[in-house]
Amino acid sequence: MAIRKKSTKSPPVLSHEFVLQNHADIVSCVAMVFLLGLMFEITAKASIIFVTLQYNVTLPATEQATESASLYCYDIKDLATVFFYMLVAIIIHAIIQEYVLDKINRRMHFSKTKHSKFNESGQLSAFYLFACVWGTFILISENYISDPTILWRAYPHNLMTFQVKFFYISQLAYWFHAFPELYFQKTKKEDIPRQLVYIGLYLFHIAGAYLLNLNHLGLVLLVLHYFVEFLFHISRLFYFSDEKYQKGFSLWAVLFVLGRLLTLILSVLTVGFGLARAENQKLDFSTGNFNVLAVRIAVLASICITQAFMMWKFINFQLRRWREHSTFQAPPVRRKLPVTKGSRFSRKGTENGVNGAVTSNGADSPRNRKEKST
């Protein structure tokens, strides 16, 4: 009687790529649940917290403003709005990756290292461009550029227009979406600490400006910083297509230093001089007034430390590029040959051949041909 052997094959296991390829579909289904909830009266009250901005305040018309103004403040329900738009950011991230970046990667045939860096720069350049244009439009419409004193005048800025609050909600949502993207994009373990540091710095400063009612100053500094970062990532995209392209990095290096100086000047001017001379310098959570000495020192210290950290990373980056450029252009060192007795005859030998060996040209010289004919 034949004995059947037990099969040693393991059951099929879903690959990591198969599990991740539908993450955008899952996230879009979750976002659709909140949108469909607006259609029914029972779930509309819960869904509207996630989809629309909360804490609307209507100011009555005055002599200066003939129409009533609709402004917004912040509170705990903003976390639900940030969560919903974080899902939207994940969907947009997947669309850009699939329909734009992946197609370019297939044509360019990048290596694994360049592939990950190209995806990172492609996503960030699209975000920085959109946020920079949007922020500039807000600065112009709110007259921040024409009147710089608006950065500290009439503090606390606890009431925001719709576009200012929506800008901050979208910024927080985008940088919160970067955490699950580390898993979705299969980021290397050695790159995760670097990613976590700059994501944490963005969230710390954006949330700090939002919660401390420094949204005017935060908006100006974000637009300035995003413009410089956009130039860096767009230059890196051109560099991947043509490694001889270096002009963008040179322009970025100049604007990076100027951006750090402008950030420090605007921060010191607003917090160190503007808010320090304000009449109301009492801590009041009900009105959102945080204009006290301890908070001002903490704000300036965090900004200065961050700028110093960025300058330190910038100097290391420039030194590394300078070393790579110098080693690439350095001529090869020629080793000197030792002098021997036969070296005296090497010059004579080279007239007829190479290293003293007679060639056919030397043997067939006119003098030799004449001697043969005689």
Coordinates of C-alpha atoms in Angstrom, one line a residue:
M1 CA 0.0 0.0 0.0
A2 CA 1.5 3.3 -1.1
I3 CA 2.0 6.0 1.5
R4 CA 1.2 9.5 0.3
K5 CA 3.8 12.1 1.3
K6 CA 2.6 15.2 2.9
S7 CA 3.1 18.3 0.7
T8 CA 5.7 20.7 2.1
K9 CA 4.5 23.6 0.1
S10 CA 3.5 26.6 2.2
P11 CA 0.1 28.3 1.6
P12 CA 0.3 31.2 -0.8
V13 CA 1.1 34.5 1.0
L14 CA 0.1 37.9 -0.3
S15 CA 3.1 39.9 -1.3
H16 CA 3.8 43.2 0.2
E17 CA 3.3 45.0 -3.1
F18 CA -0.1 43.4 -3.6
V19 CA -1.3 44.6 -0.2
L20 CA -0.1 48.1 -0.8
Q21 CA -1.3 48.6 -4.4
N22 CA -4.9 49.2 -3.4
H23 CA -4.3 51.5 -0.5
A24 CA -5.5 54.5 -2.5
D25 CA -8.8 52.7 -3.3
I26 CA -9.3 51.9 0.4
V27 CA -8.6 55.5 1.5
S28 CA -10.9 56.9 -1.3
C29 CA -13.7 54.6 -0.1
V30 CA -13.3 55.9 3.5
A31 CA -13.4 59.5 2.2
M32 CA -16.6 58.7 0.2
V33 CA -18.3 57.5 3.3
F34 CA -18.0 61.0 4.8
L35 CA -19.2 62.6 1.6
L36 CA -22.2 60.3 1.3
G37 CA -23.0 61.0 5.0
L38 CA -23.9 64.5 4.0
M39 CA -26.8 63.2 1.9
F40 CA -28.7 61.8 4.8
E41 CA -30.2 63.8 7.7
I42 CA -29.2 61.3 10.3
T43 CA -25.4 61.3 9.5
A44 CA -25.1 64.8 8.1
K45 CA -24.4 66.3 11.5
A46 CA -21.4 63.9 12.0
S47 CA -20.1 64.1 8.5
I48 CA -20.2 67.9 8.3
I49 CA -17.6 68.0 11.1
F50 CA -15.1 66.2 8.9
V51 CA -15.8 67.9 5.6
T52 CA -16.4 71.6 6.3
L53 CA -14.6 74.1 8.5
Q54 CA -15.9 74.6 12.0
Y55 CA -16.3 77.5 14.4
N56 CA -17.8 80.1 12.2
V57 CA -18.1 83.6 13.7
T58 CA -20.2 86.3 11.9
L59 CA -19.3 89.9 12.6
P60 CA -22.0 92.5 12.1
A61 CA -21.6 95.3 9.7
T62 CA -20.0 98.5 10.9
E63 CA -19.2 101.9 9.6
Q64 CA -15.9 100.8 8.1
A65 CA -17.3 97.4 6.8
T66 CA -20.7 97.8 5.2
E67 CA -21.2 94.1 4.9
S68 CA -21.1 91.4 7.6
A69 CA -17.9 89.3 7.7
S70 CA -17.7 85.6 8.3
L71 CA -14.6 84.6 10.2
Y72 CA -13.3 81.5 11.8
C73 CA -11.5 80.5 15.0
Y74 CA -10.0 77.1 16.0
D75 CA -10.9 74.4 18.5
I76 CA -10.8 70.6 19.0
K77 CA -13.1 69.7 16.2
D78 CA -10.5 70.9 13.7
L79 CA -8.8 67.6 14.2
A80 CA -11.7 65.8 12.4
T81 CA -11.3 68.2 9.5
V82 CA -7.6 67.6 9.4
F83 CA -8.2 63.8 9.3
F84 CA -10.6 64.0 6.3
Y85 CA -8.3 66.2 4.3
M86 CA -5.4 63.9 5.2
L87 CA -7.3 61.2 3.3
V88 CA -7.7 63.6 0.4
A89 CA -4.0 64.2 0.4
I90 CA -3.3 60.5 0.3
I91 CA -5.5 60.1 -2.7
I92 CA -3.9 63.0 -4.6
H93 CA -0.5 61.6 -3.7
A94 CA -1.4 58.3 -5.3
I95 CA -2.8 60.0 -8.4
I96 CA 0.4 62.0 -9.0
Q97 CA 2.5 58.9 -8.3
E98 CA 0.6 56.6 -10.7
Y99 CA -0.2 58.9 -13.6
V100 CA 2.9 61.2 -13.6
L101 CA 5.9 59.9 -11.7
D102 CA 5.7 56.2 -12.5
K103 CA 5.4 56.9 -16.2
I104 CA 8.5 59.1 -16.2
N105 CA 10.4 56.5 -14.2
R106 CA 9.6 53.8 -16.8
R107 CA 11.1 56.0 -19.5
M108 CA 14.2 57.1 -17.6
H109 CA 15.1 53.7 -16.1
F110 CA 16.4 55.1 -12.9
S111 CA 18.3 53.1 -10.3
K112 CA 16.6 52.3 -7.0
T113 CA 18.3 55.2 -5.2
K114 CA 17.4 57.7 -7.9
H115 CA 14.0 56.2 -8.2
S116 CA 13.1 57.0 -4.5
K117 CA 14.7 60.5 -4.7
F118 CA 12.9 61.3 -7.9
N119 CA 9.6 60.3 -6.4
E120 CA 10.3 62.4 -3.3
S121 CA 11.2 65.5 -5.3
G122 CA 8.3 65.0 -7.7
Q123 CA 5.8 64.9 -4.9
L124 CA 7.3 67.7 -2.9
S125 CA 7.8 70.0 -5.9
A126 CA 4.1 69.7 -6.8
F127 CA 3.0 70.4 -3.2
Y128 CA 5.4 73.3 -2.8
L129 CA 4.3 74.9 -6.0
F130 CA 0.6 74.7 -5.2
A131 CA 1.1 75.9 -1.6
C132 CA 3.4 78.7 -2.7
V133 CA 0.9 80.0 -5.3
W134 CA -2.0 79.7 -2.9
G135 CA -0.2 81.4 -0.1
T136 CA 1.0 84.2 -2.3
F137 CA -2.6 84.8 -3.4
I138 CA -3.7 85.0 0.2
L139 CA -0.9 87.5 1.0
I140 CA -2.0 89.7 -1.8
S141 CA -5.7 89.5 -1.1
E142 CA -5.2 90.1 2.6
N143 CA -2.8 93.1 2.0
Y144 CA 0.0 91.5 4.0
I145 CA 2.6 92.7 1.5
S146 CA 1.5 96.3 1.3
D147 CA 1.3 96.7 5.1
P148 CA 3.9 94.6 7.0
T149 CA 2.7 95.9 10.3
I150 CA -0.3 93.6 10.0
L151 CA 2.1 90.8 11.2
W152 CA 1.9 92.1 14.8
R153 CA -0.8 94.7 14.8
A154 CA -4.1 93.9 16.5
Y155 CA -2.7 90.7 18.1
P156 CA -4.1 88.2 18.9
H157 CA -5.2 87.1 15.5
N158 CA -7.7 84.6 16.8
L159 CA -10.2 85.2 13.9
M160 CA -9.2 84.1 10.4
T161 CA -10.8 84.3 7.0
F162 CA -12.0 81.2 5.3
Q163 CA -9.0 80.9 3.0
V164 CA -6.4 81.4 5.8
K165 CA -8.0 78.7 8.0
F166 CA -8.4 76.3 5.1
F167 CA -4.7 76.9 4.2
Y168 CA -3.6 75.9 7.7
I169 CA -5.9 72.9 7.7
S170 CA -4.6 71.7 4.4
Q171 CA -1.0 72.2 5.5
L172 CA -1.5 70.1 8.7
A173 CA -3.4 67.5 6.7
Y174 CA -0.6 67.2 4.1
W175 CA 2.2 66.7 6.6
F176 CA 0.1 64.3 8.7
H177 CA -0.4 62.3 5.5
A178 CA 3.4 61.9 5.2
F179 CA 3.4 59.4 8.1
P180 CA 1.3 56.7 6.4
E181 CA 3.1 57.4 3.1
L182 CA 6.3 56.2 4.7
Y183 CA 4.6 52.8 4.8
F184 CA 2.8 53.0 1.5
Q185 CA 6.0 54.0 -0.4
K186 CA 8.1 51.3 1.3
T187 CA 10.7 53.8 2.5
K188 CA 14.1 52.4 3.4
K189 CA 14.8 52.0 7.1
E190 CA 17.9 54.2 6.9
D191 CA 15.8 57.1 5.3
I192 CA 13.0 56.9 7.9
P193 CA 14.7 59.0 10.7
R194 CA 15.5 61.8 8.2
Q195 CA 11.9 61.8 7.0
L196 CA 10.5 61.9 10.5
V197 CA 12.7 64.8 11.5
Y198 CA 11.6 67.2 8.8
I199 CA 8.0 66.1 9.0
G200 CA 8.0 66.7 12.7
L201 CA 9.6 70.1 12.2
Y202 CA 6.9 71.1 9.7
L203 CA 4.1 70.0 12.0
F204 CA 5.7 71.7 15.1
H205 CA 6.0 75.1 13.4
I206 CA 2.7 75.1 11.5
A207 CA 0.7 73.9 14.5
G208 CA 2.6 76.4 16.7
A209 CA 1.7 79.3 14.5
Y210 CA -1.9 78.1 14.3
L211 CA -2.4 77.5 18.0
L212 CA -0.5 80.7 19.2
N213 CA -2.5 82.9 16.8
L214 CA 0.6 83.8 14.9
N215 CA -1.1 82.8 11.6
H216 CA 0.0 86.0 9.8
L217 CA 3.7 85.5 10.5
G218 CA 3.4 81.8 9.9
L219 CA 1.8 82.3 6.5
V220 CA 4.6 84.7 5.3
L221 CA 7.4 82.4 6.5
L222 CA 5.8 79.4 4.9
V223 CA 5.5 81.0 1.5
L224 CA 9.1 82.1 1.7
H225 CA 10.3 78.7 2.8
Y226 CA 8.2 76.8 0.2
F227 CA 9.5 78.9 -2.7
V228 CA 13.1 78.1 -1.8
E229 CA 12.3 74.4 -1.3
F230 CA 10.4 74.2 -4.6
L231 CA 13.5 75.6 -6.4
F232 CA 15.7 72.9 -4.8
H233 CA 13.4 69.9 -5.7
I234 CA 12.7 71.1 -9.2
S235 CA 16.5 71.5 -9.7
R236 CA 17.0 68.0 -8.5
L237 CA 14.4 66.7 -11.0
F238 CA 16.3 68.4 -13.8
Y239 CA 19.6 67.0 -12.4
F240 CA 18.2 63.4 -12.6
S241 CA 17.4 63.9 -16.3
D242 CA 20.8 65.6 -17.0
E243 CA 23.6 65.3 -14.5
K244 CA 25.5 68.2 -16.1
Y245 CA 22.7 70.6 -14.9
Q246 CA 24.0 72.6 -12.0
K247 CA 22.6 76.1 -12.5
G248 CA 19.5 75.5 -10.4
F249 CA 21.5 74.4 -7.4
S250 CA 23.7 77.5 -7.6
L251 CA 20.6 79.8 -7.6
W252 CA 19.0 77.7 -4.8
A253 CA 22.2 78.1 -2.7
V254 CA 22.0 81.9 -2.9
L255 CA 18.2 82.0 -2.2
F256 CA 18.5 79.5 0.7
V257 CA 20.9 81.8 2.6
L258 CA 18.7 84.8 1.8
G259 CA 15.6 82.9 2.9
R260 CA 17.2 82.1 6.3
L261 CA 18.2 85.7 6.8
L262 CA 14.7 87.0 5.9
T263 CA 13.1 84.4 8.2
L264 CA 15.2 85.6 11.1
I265 CA 14.6 89.3 10.4
L266 CA 10.8 88.9 10.1
S267 CA 10.7 86.8 13.2
V268 CA 12.7 89.2 15.3
L269 CA 10.9 92.2 13.9
T270 CA 7.4 90.7 14.7
V271 CA 8.0 88.9 17.9
G272 CA 11.0 90.7 19.4
F273 CA 9.8 94.3 18.6
G274 CA 6.2 94.4 17.4
L275 CA 4.7 92.1 20.1
A276 CA 7.1 93.3 22.8
R277 CA 5.7 96.8 22.4
A278 CA 2.1 95.8 22.5
E279 CA -0.1 97.1 25.3
N280 CA -1.8 93.9 26.2
Q281 CA 0.9 91.4 27.4
K282 CA -1.2 89.2 29.7
L283 CA -1.7 85.5 29.1
D284 CA -5.4 84.9 28.4
F285 CA -6.6 81.6 27.0
S286 CA -10.2 82.8 26.4
T287 CA -9.1 85.5 23.9
G288 CA -6.1 83.5 22.6
N289 CA -3.6 86.1 23.8
F290 CA -0.1 84.4 24.3
N291 CA 1.9 87.6 24.2
V292 CA 4.0 87.1 27.3
L293 CA 7.8 87.1 27.6
A294 CA 8.2 83.3 28.1
V295 CA 6.2 82.5 24.9
R296 CA 8.0 85.1 22.9
I297 CA 11.4 83.7 24.0
A298 CA 10.2 80.2 23.2
V299 CA 9.0 81.2 19.7
L300 CA 12.2 83.0 18.8
A301 CA 14.4 80.2 20.2
S302 CA 12.6 77.5 18.2
I303 CA 12.9 79.6 15.0
C304 CA 16.6 80.4 15.5
I305 CA 17.4 76.8 16.4
T306 CA 15.6 75.5 13.3
Q307 CA 17.4 78.0 11.1
A308 CA 20.7 77.1 12.6
F309 CA 20.0 73.4 12.0
M310 CA 19.0 74.0 8.4
M311 CA 22.2 76.0 7.8
W312 CA 24.3 73.2 9.3
K313 CA 22.6 70.7 6.9
F314 CA 23.1 73.1 4.0
I315 CA 26.8 73.6 4.7
N316 CA 27.4 69.8 4.9
F317 CA 25.5 69.4 1.6
Q318 CA 27.6 72.0 -0.1
L319 CA 30.8 70.5 1.2
R320 CA 29.8 67.1 0.0
R321 CA 29.0 68.4 -3.5
W322 CA 32.3 70.3 -3.6
R323 CA 34.2 67.2 -2.7
E324 CA 32.4 65.1 -5.3
H325 CA 32.9 67.8 -8.0
S326 CA 36.7 68.2 -7.2
T327 CA 37.3 64.4 -7.2
F328 CA 35.4 64.1 -10.5
Q329 CA 37.5 66.8 -12.2
A330 CA 40.9 65.9 -10.7
P331 CA 43.4 64.7 -13.3
P332 CA 45.0 61.2 -12.8
V333 CA 48.4 61.3 -11.1
R334 CA 51.2 60.0 -13.3
R335 CA 53.8 57.8 -11.7
K336 CA 57.4 58.7 -12.5
L337 CA 59.5 55.9 -14.0
P338 CA 62.8 55.0 -12.3
V339 CA 65.9 56.1 -14.1
T340 CA 68.1 53.2 -15.4
K341 CA 71.2 52.8 -17.6
G342 CA 69.1 51.9 -20.6
S343 CA 67.2 55.1 -20.3
R344 CA 70.0 57.0 -22.1
F345 CA 69.2 55.1 -25.3
S346 CA 65.4 55.5 -25.0
R347 CA 65.4 58.8 -26.8
K348 CA 67.4 57.5 -29.7
G349 CA 65.3 54.4 -29.8
T350 CA 62.1 56.4 -30.0
E351 CA 63.2 58.0 -33.2
N352 CA 63.0 54.6 -34.9
G353 CA 60.4 52.9 -32.8
V354 CA 58.8 52.6 -29.4
N355 CA 61.1 52.1 -26.4
G356 CA 64.1 51.3 -28.6
A357 CA 62.3 48.8 -30.9
V358 CA 62.9 49.3 -34.6
T359 CA 59.7 49.7 -36.5
S360 CA 59.0 49.2 -40.2
N361 CA 59.2 53.0 -40.7
G362 CA 62.7 53.1 -39.4
A363 CA 63.8 50.1 -41.4
D364 CA 62.4 51.5 -44.6
S365 CA 64.0 54.9 -44.2
P366 CA 65.5 56.4 -47.4
R367 CA 69.1 55.9 -46.3
N368 CA 68.5 52.2 -45.6
R369 CA 66.7 51.7 -48.9
K370 CA 69.7 53.3 -50.7
E371 CA 72.2 50.9 -49.1
K372 CA 70.1 47.9 -50.0
S373 CA 69.9 49.0 -53.7
T374 CA 73.7 49.3 -53.9

